[in-house]
PDB file of C-alpha atoms in Angstrom:
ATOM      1  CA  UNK F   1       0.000   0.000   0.000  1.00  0.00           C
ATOM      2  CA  UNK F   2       1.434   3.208  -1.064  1.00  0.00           C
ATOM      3  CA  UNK F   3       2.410   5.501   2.076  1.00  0.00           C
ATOM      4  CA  UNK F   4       1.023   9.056   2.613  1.00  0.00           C
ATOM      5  CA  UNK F   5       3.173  11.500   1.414  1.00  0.00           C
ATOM      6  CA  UNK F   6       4.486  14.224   4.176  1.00  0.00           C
ATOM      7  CA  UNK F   7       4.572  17.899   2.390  1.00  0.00           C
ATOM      8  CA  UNK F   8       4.702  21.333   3.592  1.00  0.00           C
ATOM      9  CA  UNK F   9       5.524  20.933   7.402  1.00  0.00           C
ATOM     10  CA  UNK F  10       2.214  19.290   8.157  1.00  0.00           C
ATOM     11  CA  UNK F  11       0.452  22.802   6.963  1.00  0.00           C
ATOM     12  CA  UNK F  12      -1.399  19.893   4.459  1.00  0.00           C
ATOM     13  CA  UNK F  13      -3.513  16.958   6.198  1.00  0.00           C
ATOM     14  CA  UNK F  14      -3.106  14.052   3.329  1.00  0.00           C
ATOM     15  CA  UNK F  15      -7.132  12.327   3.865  1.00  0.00           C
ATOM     16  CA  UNK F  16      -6.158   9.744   0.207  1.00  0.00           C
ATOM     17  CA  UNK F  17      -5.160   9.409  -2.945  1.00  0.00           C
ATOM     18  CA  UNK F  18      -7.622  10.301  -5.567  1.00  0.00           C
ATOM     19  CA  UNK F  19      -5.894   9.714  -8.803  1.00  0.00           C
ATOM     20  CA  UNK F  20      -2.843   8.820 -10.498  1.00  0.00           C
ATOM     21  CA  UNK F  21      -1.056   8.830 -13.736  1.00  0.00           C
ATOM     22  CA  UNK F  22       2.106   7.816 -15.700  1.00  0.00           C
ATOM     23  CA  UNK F  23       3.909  10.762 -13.890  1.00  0.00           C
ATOM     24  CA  UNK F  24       2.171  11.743 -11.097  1.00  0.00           C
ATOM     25  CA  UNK F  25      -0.228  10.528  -8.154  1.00  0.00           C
ATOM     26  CA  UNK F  26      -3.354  12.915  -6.873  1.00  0.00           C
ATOM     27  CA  UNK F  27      -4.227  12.995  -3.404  1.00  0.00           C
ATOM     28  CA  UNK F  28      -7.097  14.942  -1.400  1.00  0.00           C
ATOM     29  CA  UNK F  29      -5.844  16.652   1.543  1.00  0.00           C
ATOM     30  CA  UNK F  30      -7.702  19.430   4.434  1.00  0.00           C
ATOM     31  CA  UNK F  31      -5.475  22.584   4.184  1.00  0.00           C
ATOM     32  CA  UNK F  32      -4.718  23.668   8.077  1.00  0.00           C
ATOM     33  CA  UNK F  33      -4.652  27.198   7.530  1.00  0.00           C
ATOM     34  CA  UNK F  34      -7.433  28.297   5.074  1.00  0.00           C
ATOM     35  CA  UNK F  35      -9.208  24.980   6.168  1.00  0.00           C
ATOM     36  CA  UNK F  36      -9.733  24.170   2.431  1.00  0.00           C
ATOM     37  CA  UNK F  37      -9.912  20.996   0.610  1.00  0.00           C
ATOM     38  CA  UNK F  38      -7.501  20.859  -2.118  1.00  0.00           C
ATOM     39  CA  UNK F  39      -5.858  18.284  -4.506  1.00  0.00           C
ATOM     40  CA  UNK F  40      -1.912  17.870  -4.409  1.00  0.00           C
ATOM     41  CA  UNK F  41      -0.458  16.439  -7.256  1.00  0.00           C
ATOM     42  CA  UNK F  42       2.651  14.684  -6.376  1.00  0.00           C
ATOM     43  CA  UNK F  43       5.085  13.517  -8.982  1.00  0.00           C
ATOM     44  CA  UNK F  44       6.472   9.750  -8.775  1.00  0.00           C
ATOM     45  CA  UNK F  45       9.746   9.283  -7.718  1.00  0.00           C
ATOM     46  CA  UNK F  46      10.716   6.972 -10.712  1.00  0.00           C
ATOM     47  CA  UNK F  47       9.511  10.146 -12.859  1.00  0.00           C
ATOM     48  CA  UNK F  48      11.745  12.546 -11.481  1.00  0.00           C
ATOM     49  CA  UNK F  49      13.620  13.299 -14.832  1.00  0.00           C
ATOM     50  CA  UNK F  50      14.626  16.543 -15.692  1.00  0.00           C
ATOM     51  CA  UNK F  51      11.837  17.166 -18.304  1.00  0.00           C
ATOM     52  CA  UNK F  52       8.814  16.109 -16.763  1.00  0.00           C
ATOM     53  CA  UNK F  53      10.104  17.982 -13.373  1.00  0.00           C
ATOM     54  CA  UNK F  54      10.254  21.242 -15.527  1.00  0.00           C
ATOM     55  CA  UNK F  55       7.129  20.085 -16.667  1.00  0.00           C
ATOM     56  CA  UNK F  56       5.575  20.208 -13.490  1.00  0.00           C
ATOM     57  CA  UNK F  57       7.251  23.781 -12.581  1.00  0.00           C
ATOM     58  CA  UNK F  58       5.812  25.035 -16.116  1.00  0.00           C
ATOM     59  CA  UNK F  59       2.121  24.107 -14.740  1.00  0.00           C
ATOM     60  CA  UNK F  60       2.962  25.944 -11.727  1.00  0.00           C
ATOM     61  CA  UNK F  61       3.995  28.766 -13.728  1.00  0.00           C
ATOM     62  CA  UNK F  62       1.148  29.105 -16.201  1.00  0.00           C
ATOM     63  CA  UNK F  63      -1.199  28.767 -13.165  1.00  0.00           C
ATOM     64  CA  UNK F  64      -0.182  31.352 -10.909  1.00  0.00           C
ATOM     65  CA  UNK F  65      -0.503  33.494 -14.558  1.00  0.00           C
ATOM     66  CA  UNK F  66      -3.584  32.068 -14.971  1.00  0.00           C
ATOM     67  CA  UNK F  67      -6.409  32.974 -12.480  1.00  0.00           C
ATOM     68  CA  UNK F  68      -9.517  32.311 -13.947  1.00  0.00           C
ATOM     69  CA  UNK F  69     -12.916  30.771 -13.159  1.00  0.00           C
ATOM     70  CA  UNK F  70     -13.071  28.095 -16.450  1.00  0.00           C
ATOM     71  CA  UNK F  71      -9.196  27.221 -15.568  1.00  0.00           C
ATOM     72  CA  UNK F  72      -8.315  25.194 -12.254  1.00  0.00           C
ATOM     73  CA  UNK F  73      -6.658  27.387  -9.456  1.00  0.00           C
ATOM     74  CA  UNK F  74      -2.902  26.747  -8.019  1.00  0.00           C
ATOM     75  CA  UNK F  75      -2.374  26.965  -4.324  1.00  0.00           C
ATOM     76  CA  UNK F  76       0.874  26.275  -3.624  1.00  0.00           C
ATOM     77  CA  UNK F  77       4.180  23.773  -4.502  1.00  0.00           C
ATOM     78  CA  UNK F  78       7.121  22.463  -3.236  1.00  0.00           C
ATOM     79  CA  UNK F  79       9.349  19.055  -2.143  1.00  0.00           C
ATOM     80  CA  UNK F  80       7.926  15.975  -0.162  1.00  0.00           C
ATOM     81  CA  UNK F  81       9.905  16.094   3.016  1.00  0.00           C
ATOM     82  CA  UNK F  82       9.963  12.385   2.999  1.00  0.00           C
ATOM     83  CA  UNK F  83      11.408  11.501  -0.402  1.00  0.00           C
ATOM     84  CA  UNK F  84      12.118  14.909  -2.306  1.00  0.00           C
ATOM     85  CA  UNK F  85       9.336  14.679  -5.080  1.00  0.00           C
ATOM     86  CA  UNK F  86       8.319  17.661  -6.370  1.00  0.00           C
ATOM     87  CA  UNK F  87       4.431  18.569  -5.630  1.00  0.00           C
ATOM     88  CA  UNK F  88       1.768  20.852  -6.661  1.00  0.00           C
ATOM     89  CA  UNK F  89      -1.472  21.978  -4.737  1.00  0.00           C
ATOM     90  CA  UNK F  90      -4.572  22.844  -6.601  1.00  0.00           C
ATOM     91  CA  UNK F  91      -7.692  23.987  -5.683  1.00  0.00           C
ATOM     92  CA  UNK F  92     -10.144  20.827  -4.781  1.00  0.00           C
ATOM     93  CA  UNK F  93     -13.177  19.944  -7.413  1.00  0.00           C
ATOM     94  CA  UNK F  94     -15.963  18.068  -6.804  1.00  0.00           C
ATOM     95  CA  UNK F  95     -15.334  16.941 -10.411  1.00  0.00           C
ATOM     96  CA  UNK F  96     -15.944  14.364 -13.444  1.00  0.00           C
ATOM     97  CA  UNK F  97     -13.929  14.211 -16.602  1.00  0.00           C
ATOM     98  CA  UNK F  98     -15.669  14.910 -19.928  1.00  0.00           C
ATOM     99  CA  UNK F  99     -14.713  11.414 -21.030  1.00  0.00           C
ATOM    100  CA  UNK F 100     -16.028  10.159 -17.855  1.00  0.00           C
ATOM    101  CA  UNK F 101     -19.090  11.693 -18.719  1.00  0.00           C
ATOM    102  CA  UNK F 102     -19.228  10.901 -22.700  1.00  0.00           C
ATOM    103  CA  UNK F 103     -18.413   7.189 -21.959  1.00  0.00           C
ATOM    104  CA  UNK F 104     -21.102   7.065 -19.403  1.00  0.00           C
ATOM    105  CA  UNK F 105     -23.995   8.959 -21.684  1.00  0.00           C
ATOM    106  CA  UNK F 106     -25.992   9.010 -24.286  1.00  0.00           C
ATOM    107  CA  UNK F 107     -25.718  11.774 -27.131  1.00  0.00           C
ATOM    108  CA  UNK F 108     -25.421  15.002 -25.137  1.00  0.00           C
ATOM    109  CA  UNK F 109     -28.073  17.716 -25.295  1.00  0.00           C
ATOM    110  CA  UNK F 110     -27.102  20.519 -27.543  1.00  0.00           C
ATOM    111  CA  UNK F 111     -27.380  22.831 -24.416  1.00  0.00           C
ATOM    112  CA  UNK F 112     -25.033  21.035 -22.621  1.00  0.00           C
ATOM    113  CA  UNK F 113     -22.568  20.634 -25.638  1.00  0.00           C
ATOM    114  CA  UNK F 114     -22.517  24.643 -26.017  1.00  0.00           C
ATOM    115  CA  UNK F 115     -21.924  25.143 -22.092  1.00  0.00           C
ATOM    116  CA  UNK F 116     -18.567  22.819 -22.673  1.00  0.00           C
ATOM    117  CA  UNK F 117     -17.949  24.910 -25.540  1.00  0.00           C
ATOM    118  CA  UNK F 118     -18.360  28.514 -23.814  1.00  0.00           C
ATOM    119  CA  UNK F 119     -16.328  27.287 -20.694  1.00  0.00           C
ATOM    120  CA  UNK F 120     -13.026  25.978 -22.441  1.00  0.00           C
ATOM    121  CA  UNK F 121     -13.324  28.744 -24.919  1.00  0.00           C
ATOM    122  CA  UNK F 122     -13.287  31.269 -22.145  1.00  0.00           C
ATOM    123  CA  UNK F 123     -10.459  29.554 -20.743  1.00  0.00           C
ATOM    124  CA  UNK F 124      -8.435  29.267 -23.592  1.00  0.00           C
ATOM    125  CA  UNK F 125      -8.995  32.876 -24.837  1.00  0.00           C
ATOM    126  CA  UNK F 126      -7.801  34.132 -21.008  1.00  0.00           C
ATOM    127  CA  UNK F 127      -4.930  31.638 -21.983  1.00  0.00           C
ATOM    128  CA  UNK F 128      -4.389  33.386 -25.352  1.00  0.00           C
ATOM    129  CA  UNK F 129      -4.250  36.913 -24.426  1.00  0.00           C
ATOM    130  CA  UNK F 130      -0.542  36.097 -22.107  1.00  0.00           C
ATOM    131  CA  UNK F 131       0.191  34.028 -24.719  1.00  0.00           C
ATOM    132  CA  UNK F 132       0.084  30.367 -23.196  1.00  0.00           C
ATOM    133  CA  UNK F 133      -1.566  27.590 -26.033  1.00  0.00           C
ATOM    134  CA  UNK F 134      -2.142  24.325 -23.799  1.00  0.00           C
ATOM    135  CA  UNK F 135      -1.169  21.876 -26.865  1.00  0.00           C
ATOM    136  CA  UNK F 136      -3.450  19.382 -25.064  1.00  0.00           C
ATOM    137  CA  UNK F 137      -6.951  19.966 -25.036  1.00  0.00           C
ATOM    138  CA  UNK F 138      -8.687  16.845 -24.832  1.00  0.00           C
ATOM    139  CA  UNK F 139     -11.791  15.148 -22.297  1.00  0.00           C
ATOM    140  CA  UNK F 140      -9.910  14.180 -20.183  1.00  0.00           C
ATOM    141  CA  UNK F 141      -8.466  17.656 -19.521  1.00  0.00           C
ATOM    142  CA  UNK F 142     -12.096  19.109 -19.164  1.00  0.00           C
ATOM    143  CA  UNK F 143     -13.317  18.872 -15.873  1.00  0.00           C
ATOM    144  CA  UNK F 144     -17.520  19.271 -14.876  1.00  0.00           C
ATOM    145  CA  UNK F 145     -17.213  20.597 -11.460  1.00  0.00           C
ATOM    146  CA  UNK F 146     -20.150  21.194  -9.511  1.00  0.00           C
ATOM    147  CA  UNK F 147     -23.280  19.281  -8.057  1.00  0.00           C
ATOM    148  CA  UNK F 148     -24.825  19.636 -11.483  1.00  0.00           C
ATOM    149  CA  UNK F 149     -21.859  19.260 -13.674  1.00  0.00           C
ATOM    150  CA  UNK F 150     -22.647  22.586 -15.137  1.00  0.00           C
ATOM    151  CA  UNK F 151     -19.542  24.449 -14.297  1.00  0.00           C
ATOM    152  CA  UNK F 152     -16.127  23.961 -16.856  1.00  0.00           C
ATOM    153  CA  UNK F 153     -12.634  23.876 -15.376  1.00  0.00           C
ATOM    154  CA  UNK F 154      -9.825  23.169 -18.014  1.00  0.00           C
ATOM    155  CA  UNK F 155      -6.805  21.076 -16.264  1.00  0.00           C
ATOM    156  CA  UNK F 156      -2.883  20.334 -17.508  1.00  0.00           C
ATOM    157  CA  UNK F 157      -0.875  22.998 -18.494  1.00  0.00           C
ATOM    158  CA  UNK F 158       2.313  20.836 -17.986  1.00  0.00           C
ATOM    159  CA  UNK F 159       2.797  20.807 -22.236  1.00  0.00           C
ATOM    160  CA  UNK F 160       1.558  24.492 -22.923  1.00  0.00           C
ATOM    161  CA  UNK F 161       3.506  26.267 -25.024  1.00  0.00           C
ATOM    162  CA  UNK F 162       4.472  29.930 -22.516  1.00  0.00           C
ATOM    163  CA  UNK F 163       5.025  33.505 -23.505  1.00  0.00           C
ATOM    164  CA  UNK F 164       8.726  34.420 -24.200  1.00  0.00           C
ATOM    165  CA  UNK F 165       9.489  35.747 -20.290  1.00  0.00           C
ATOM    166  CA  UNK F 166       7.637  32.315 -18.881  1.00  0.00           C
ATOM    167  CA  UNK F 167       9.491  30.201 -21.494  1.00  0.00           C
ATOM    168  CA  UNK F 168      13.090  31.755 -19.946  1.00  0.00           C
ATOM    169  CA  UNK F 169      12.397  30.641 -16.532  1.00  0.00           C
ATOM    170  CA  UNK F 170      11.527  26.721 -18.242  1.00  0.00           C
ATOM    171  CA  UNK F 171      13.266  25.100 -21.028  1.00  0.00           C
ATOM    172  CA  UNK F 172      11.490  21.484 -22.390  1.00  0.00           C
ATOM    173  CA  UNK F 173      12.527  19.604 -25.623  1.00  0.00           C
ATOM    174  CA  UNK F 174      11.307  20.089 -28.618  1.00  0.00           C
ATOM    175  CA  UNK F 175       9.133  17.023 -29.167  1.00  0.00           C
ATOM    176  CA  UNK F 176       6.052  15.783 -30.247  1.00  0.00           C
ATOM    177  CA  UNK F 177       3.793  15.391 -27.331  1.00  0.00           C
ATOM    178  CA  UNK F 178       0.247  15.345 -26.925  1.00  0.00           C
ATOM    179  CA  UNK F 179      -2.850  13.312 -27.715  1.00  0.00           C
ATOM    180  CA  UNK F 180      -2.168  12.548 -31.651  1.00  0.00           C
ATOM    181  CA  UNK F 181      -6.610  12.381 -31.416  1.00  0.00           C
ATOM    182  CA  UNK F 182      -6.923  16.348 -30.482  1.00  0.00           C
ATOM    183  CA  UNK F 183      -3.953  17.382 -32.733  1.00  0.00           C
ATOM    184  CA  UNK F 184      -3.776  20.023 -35.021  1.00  0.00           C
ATOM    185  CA  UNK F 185      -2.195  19.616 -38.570  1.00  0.00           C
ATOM    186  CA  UNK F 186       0.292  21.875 -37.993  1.00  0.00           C
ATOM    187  CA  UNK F 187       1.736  20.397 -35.217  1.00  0.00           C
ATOM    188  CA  UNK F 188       1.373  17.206 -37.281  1.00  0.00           C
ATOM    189  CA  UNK F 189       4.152  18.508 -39.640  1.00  0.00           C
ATOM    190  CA  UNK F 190       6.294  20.160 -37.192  1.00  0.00           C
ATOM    191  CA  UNK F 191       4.692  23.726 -37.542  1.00  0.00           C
ATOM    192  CA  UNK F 192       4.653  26.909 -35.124  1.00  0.00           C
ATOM    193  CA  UNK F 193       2.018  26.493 -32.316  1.00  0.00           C
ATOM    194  CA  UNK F 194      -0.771  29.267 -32.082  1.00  0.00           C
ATOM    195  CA  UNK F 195      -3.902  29.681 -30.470  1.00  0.00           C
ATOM    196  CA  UNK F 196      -5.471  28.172 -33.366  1.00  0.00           C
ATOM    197  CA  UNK F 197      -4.133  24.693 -32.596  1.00  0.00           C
ATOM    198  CA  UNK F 198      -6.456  24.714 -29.463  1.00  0.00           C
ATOM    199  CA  UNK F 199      -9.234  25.859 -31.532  1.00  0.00           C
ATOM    200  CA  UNK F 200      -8.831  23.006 -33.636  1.00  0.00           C
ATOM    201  CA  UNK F 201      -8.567  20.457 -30.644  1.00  0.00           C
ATOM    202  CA  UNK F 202     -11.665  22.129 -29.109  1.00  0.00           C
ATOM    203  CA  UNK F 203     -13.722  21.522 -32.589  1.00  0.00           C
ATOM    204  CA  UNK F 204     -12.712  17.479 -32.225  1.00  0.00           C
ATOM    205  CA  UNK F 205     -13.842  17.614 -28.902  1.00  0.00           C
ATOM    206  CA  UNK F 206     -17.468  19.820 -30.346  1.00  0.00           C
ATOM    207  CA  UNK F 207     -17.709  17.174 -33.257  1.00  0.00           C
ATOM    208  CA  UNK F 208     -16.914  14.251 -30.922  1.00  0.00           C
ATOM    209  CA  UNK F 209     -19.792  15.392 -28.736  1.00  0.00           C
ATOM    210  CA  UNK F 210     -22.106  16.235 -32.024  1.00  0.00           C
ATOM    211  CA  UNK F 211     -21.159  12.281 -33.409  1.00  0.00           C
ATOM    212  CA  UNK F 212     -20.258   9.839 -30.789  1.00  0.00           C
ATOM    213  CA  UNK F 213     -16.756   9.828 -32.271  1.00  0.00           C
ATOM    214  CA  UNK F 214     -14.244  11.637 -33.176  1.00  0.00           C
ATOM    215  CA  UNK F 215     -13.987  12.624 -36.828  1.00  0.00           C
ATOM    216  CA  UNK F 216     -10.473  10.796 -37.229  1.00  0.00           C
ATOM    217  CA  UNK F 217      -9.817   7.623 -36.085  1.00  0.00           C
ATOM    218  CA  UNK F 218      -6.407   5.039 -36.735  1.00  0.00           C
ATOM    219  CA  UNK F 219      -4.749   2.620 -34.864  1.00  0.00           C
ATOM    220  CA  UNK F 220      -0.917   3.843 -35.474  1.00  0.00           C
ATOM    221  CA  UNK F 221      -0.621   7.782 -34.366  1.00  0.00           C
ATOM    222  CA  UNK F 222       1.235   8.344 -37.752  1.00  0.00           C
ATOM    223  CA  UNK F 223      -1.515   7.263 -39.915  1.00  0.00           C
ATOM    224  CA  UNK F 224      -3.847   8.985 -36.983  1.00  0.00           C
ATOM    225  CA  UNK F 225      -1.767  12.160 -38.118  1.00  0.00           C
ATOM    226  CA  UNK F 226      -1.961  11.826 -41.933  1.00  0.00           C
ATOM    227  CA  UNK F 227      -5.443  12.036 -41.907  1.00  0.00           C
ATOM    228  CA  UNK F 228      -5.620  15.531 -39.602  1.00  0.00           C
ATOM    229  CA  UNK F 229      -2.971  16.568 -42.194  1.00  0.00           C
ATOM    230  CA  UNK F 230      -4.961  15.375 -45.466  1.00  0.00           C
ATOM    231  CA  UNK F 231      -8.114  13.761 -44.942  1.00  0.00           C
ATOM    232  CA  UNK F 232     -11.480  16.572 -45.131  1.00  0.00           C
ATOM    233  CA  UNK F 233     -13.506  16.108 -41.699  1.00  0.00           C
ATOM    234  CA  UNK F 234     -16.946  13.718 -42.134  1.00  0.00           C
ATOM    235  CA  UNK F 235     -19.957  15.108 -42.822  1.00  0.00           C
ATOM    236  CA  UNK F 236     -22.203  15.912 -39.924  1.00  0.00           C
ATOM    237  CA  UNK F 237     -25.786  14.121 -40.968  1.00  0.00           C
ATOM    238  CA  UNK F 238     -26.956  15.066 -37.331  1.00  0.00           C
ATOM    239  CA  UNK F 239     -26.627  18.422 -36.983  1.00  0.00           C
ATOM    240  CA  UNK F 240     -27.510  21.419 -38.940  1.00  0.00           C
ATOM    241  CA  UNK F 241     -25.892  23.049 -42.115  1.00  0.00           C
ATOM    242  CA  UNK F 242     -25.434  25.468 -39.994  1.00  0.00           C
ATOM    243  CA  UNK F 243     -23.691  23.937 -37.070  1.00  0.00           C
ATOM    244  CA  UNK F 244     -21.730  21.722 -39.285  1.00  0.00           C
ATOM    245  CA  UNK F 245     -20.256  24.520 -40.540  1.00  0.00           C
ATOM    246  CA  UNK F 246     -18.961  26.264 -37.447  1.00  0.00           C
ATOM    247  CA  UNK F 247     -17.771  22.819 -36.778  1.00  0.00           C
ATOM    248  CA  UNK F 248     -15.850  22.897 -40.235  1.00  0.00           C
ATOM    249  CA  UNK F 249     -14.533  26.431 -39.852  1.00  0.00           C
ATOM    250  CA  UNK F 250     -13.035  25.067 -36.733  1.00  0.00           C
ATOM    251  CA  UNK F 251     -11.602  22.023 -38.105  1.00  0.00           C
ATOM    252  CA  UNK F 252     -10.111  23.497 -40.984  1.00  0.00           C
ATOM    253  CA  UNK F 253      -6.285  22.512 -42.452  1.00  0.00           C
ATOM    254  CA  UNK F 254      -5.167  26.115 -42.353  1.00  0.00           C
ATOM    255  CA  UNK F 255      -4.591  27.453 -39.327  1.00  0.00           C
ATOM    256  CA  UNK F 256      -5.084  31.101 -40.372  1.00  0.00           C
ATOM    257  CA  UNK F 257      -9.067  30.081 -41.374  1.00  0.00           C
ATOM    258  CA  UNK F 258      -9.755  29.035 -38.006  1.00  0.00           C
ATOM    259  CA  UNK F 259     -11.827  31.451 -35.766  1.00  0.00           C
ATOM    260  CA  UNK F 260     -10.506  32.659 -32.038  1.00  0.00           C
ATOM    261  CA  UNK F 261     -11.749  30.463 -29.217  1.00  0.00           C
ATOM    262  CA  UNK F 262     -14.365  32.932 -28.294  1.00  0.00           C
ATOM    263  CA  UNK F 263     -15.695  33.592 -31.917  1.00  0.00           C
ATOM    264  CA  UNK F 264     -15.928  29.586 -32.224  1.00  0.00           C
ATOM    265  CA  UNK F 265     -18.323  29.509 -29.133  1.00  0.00           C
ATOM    266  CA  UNK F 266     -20.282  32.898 -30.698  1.00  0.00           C
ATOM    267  CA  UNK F 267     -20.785  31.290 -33.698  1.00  0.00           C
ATOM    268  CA  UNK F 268     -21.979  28.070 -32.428  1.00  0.00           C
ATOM    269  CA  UNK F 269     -24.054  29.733 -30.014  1.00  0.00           C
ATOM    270  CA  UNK F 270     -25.594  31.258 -32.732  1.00  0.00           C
ATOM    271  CA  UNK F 271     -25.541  28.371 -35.414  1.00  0.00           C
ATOM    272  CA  UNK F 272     -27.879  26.408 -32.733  1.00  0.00           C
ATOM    273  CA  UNK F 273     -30.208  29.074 -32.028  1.00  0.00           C
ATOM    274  CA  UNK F 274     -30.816  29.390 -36.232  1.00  0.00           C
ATOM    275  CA  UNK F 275     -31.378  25.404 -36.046  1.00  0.00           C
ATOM    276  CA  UNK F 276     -33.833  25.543 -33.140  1.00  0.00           C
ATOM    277  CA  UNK F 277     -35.964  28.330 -34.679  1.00  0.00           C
TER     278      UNK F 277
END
């Protein structure tokens, strides 16, 4: 059974682990002082390379930039006492996934579908404006907070791609990482990164919501990537003209055709309304 980690002189009371990944582990845990839940992510100690450390400082980084109400909050960081891993604290949410959510339901209601929309696209464009692109929008990074699920919090920053004074302070490789699902064509071929490359991964997750599926689907991630690079998106048979192409405009191959994050969530706003009339 793996031991409660000691952080912060106590100031943290670890209650249990909650989560864990590849890299890190996610425990709940009272904070003494504000007497606040919140959610330390703690990285594994057979992780602790120099990349996916600065990885973890970057997150840190972008969040204390980042203080927003669609974007989750940072509380604090620093070293386990008891075996040196670097940690995070983040605010607590009462939470599901998206792809929790998706894998557990039906097709979503086109109300619910815009209000996923509006909330990453409001994070995203208060990510835009300090120019941070998070390079990894996917379900699984959308979190429905709330007793209702109603309320959007987008989560990993730990790949976004910082402003010039942000991107001094921490250095990762160039690589191709990500979700090869969500990705944009330009990263595809190697490509700048711009706020348009979320855009794009928010209109897989829209059109995955729409369909059931996800326009583009292969088993090895460089076919996967070919067809984001060449293939045109499927039609849309179950939604309108009109939403279908918002959805397109989105989706397209050219970065410099794609709408902001905010107009994407105008216009789809809008496109639905027309349909429902």
């Amino acid at each position: 059974m793996e031991s409660v980690p000691h952080v912060d002189d106590d100031r943290y009371q670890v209650e249990a682990k909650v989560g864990e990944g590849a890299i890190a582990t996610v425990w709940k845990a009272l904070d003494r002082v504000t007497g606040q839940l919140v959610a330390i992510k703690l990285m594994r100690i057979n992780r602790m390379l120099p990349e996916t450390v600065q990885r973890l400082a970057q997150e840190v980084e972008v969040l204390r930039r980042l203080q927003h109400p669609n974007i989750v909050g940072v509380v604090g960081a620093g070293t386990a006492q008891d075996t040196g891993a670097p940690y995070i604290v983040l605010e607590w949410l009462d939470n599901v996934s998206l792809r929790f959510y998706l894998q557990r339901r039906r097709q979503p209601h086109p109300s619910f579908i815009l209000n996923i929309v509006s909330g990453v696209a409001h994070a995203m464009s208060a990510a835009h404006e300090i120019g941070v692109v998070h390079r990894d929008l996917k379900p699984e990074n959308v979190l429905l907070c709330g007793p209702d699920r109603n309320h959007v919090k987008v989560v990993d920053f730990g790949m976004a791609k910082l402003p010039m004074e942000l991107a001094r302070l921490v250095t990762l490789r160039s690589t191709l990482f990500g979700t090869p699902q969500y990705m944009a064509p330009e990263r595809a071929k190697g490509q700048p990164v711009t706020p348009a490359t979320d855009v794009y991964a928010l209109g897989i997750i829209t059109y995955e919501m729409f369909a059931g599926q996800r326009p583009f689907e292969a088993d090895e991630a460089s076919t996967l990537l070919r067809k984001h690079v060449y293939e045109p998106v499927p039609p849309l048979p179950s939604v309108s003209p009109a939403v279908e192409t918002v959805l397109l405009e989105a989706l397209s191959k050219n970065p410099m055709q794609r709408p902001s994050a905010q107009r994407f969530a105008i216009d789809l706003q809008k496109a639905l309304c027309s349909s429902s009339e």
